[in-house]
mmCIF file of C-alpha atoms in Angstrom:
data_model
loop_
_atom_site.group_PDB
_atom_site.id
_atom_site.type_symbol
_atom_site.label_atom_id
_atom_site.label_comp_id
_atom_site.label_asym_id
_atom_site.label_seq_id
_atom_site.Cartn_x
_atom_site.Cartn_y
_atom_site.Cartn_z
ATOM 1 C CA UNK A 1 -25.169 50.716 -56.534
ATOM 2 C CA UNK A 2 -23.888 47.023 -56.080
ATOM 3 C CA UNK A 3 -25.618 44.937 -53.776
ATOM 4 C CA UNK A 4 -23.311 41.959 -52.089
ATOM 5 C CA UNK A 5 -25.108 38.893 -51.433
ATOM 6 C CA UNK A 6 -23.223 36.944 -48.700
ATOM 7 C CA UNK A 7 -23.899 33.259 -48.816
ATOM 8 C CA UNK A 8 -23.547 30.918 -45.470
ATOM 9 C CA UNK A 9 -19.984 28.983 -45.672
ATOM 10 C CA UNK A 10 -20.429 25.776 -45.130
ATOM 11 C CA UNK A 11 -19.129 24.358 -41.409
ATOM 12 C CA UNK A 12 -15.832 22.824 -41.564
ATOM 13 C CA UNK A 13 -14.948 22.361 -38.202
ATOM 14 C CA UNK A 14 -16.929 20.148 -35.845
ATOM 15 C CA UNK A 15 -19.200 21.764 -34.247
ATOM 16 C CA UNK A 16 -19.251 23.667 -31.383
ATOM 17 C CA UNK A 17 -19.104 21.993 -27.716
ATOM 18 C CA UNK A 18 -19.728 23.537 -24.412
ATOM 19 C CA UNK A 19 -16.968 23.948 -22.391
ATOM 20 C CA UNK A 20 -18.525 21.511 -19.513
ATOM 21 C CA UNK A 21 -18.758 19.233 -22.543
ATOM 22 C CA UNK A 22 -14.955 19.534 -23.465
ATOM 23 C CA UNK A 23 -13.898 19.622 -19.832
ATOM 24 C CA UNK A 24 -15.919 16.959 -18.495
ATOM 25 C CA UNK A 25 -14.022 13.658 -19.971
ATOM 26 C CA UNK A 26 -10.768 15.057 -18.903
ATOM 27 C CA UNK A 27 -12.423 16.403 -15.249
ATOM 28 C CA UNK A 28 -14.126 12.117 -15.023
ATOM 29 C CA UNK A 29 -10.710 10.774 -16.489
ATOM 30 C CA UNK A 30 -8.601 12.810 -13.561
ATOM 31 C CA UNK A 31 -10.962 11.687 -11.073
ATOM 32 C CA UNK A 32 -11.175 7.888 -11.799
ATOM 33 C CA UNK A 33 -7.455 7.801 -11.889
ATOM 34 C CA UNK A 34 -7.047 10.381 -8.316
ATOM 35 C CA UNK A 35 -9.777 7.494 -7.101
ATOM 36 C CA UNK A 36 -7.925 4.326 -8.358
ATOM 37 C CA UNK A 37 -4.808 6.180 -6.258
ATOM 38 C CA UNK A 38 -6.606 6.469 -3.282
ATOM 39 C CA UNK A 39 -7.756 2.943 -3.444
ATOM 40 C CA UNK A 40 -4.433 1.397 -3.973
ATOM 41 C CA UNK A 41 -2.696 3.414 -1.192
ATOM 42 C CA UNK A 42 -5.563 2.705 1.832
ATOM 43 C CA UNK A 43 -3.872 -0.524 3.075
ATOM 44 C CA UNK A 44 -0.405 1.152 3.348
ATOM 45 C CA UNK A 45 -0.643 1.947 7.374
ATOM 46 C CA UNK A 46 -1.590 -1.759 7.648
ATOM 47 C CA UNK A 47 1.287 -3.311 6.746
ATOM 48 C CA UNK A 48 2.508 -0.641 9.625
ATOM 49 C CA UNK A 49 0.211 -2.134 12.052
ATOM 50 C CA UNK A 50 0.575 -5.778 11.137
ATOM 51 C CA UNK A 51 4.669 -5.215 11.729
ATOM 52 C CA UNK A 52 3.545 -3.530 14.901
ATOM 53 C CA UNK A 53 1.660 -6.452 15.951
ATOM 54 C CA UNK A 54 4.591 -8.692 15.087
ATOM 55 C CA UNK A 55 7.237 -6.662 16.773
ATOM 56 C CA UNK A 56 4.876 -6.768 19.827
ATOM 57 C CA UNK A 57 4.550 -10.274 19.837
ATOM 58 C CA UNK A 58 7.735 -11.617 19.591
ATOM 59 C CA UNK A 59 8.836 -9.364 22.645
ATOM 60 C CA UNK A 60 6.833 -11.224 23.924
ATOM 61 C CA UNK A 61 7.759 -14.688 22.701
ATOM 62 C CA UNK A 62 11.468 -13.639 23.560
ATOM 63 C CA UNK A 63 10.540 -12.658 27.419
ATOM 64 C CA UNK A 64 8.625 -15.948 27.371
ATOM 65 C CA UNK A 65 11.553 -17.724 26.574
ATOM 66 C CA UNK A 66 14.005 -15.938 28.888
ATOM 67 C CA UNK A 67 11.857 -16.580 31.718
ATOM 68 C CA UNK A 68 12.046 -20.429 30.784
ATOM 69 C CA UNK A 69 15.440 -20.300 29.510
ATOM 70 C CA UNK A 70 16.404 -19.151 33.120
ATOM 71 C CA UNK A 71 15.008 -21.656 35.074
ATOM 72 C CA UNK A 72 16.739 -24.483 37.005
ATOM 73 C CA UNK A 73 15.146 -27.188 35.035
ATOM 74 C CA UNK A 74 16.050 -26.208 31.661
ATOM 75 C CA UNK A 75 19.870 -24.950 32.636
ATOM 76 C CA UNK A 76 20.683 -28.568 34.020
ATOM 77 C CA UNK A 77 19.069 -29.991 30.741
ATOM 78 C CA UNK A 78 21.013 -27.499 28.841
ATOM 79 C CA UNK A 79 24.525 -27.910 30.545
ATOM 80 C CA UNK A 80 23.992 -31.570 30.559
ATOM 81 C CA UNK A 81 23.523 -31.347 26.642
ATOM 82 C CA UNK A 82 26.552 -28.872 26.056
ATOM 83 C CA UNK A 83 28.482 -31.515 28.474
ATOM 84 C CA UNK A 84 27.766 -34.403 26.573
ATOM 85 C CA UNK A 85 28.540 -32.971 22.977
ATOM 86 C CA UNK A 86 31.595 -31.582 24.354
ATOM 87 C CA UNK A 87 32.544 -34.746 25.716
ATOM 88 C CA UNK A 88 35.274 -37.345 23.868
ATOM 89 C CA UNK A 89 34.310 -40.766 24.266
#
C-alpha cells in the first residue's frame, strides 16, 4: 500500500478579504461622490428665486416709473426737451 503525503501549497494569491471589506471602498467612494453631487446642486433653485426677486422688482421699478413718467410735470419737461432738440436754430 502507498501512502500519499499531501504537503500545504504555499499561498499565491493575496489573501482572502471579506466581502464588506472588498465592497466597502467602492460603497464610501460612491457615496462621497453621490454627496459631493448633492452639495454642488443645493443652490440651483436659488438662482430661481434670486431671478424671481429681480423680475419682481423691476415690475415694480417699471410701474414706478410709468406713474411718474405720466405726470404733468415730467411730460412738459419732456416735450420741452424733445422741442428744443428738434428745434433748428
Amino acid at each position: 500500500m502507498t501512502t500519499t503525503t499531501t504537503h500545504p501549497r504555499p499561498s499565491t494569491s493575496l489573501p482572502a478579504r471579506s466581502l464588506s471589506a472588498r465592497v466597502r471602498p467602492w460603497v464610501t467612494g460612491r457615496v462621497r461622490t453621490v454627496r459631493a453631487m448633492i452639495l454642488a446642486r443645493q443652490d440651483d433653485g436659488m438662482a430661481t428665486a434670486e431671478y424671481a426677486i429681480a423680475t419682481i422688482a423691476a415690475v415694480g421699478f417699471a410701474g414706478l416709473l410709468i406713474t411718474v413718467l405720466k405726470s404733468a410735470t415730467v411730460k412738459g419737461l419732456l416735450t420741452g426737451l424733445i422741442t428744443s432738440a428738434l428745434s433748428i436754430g
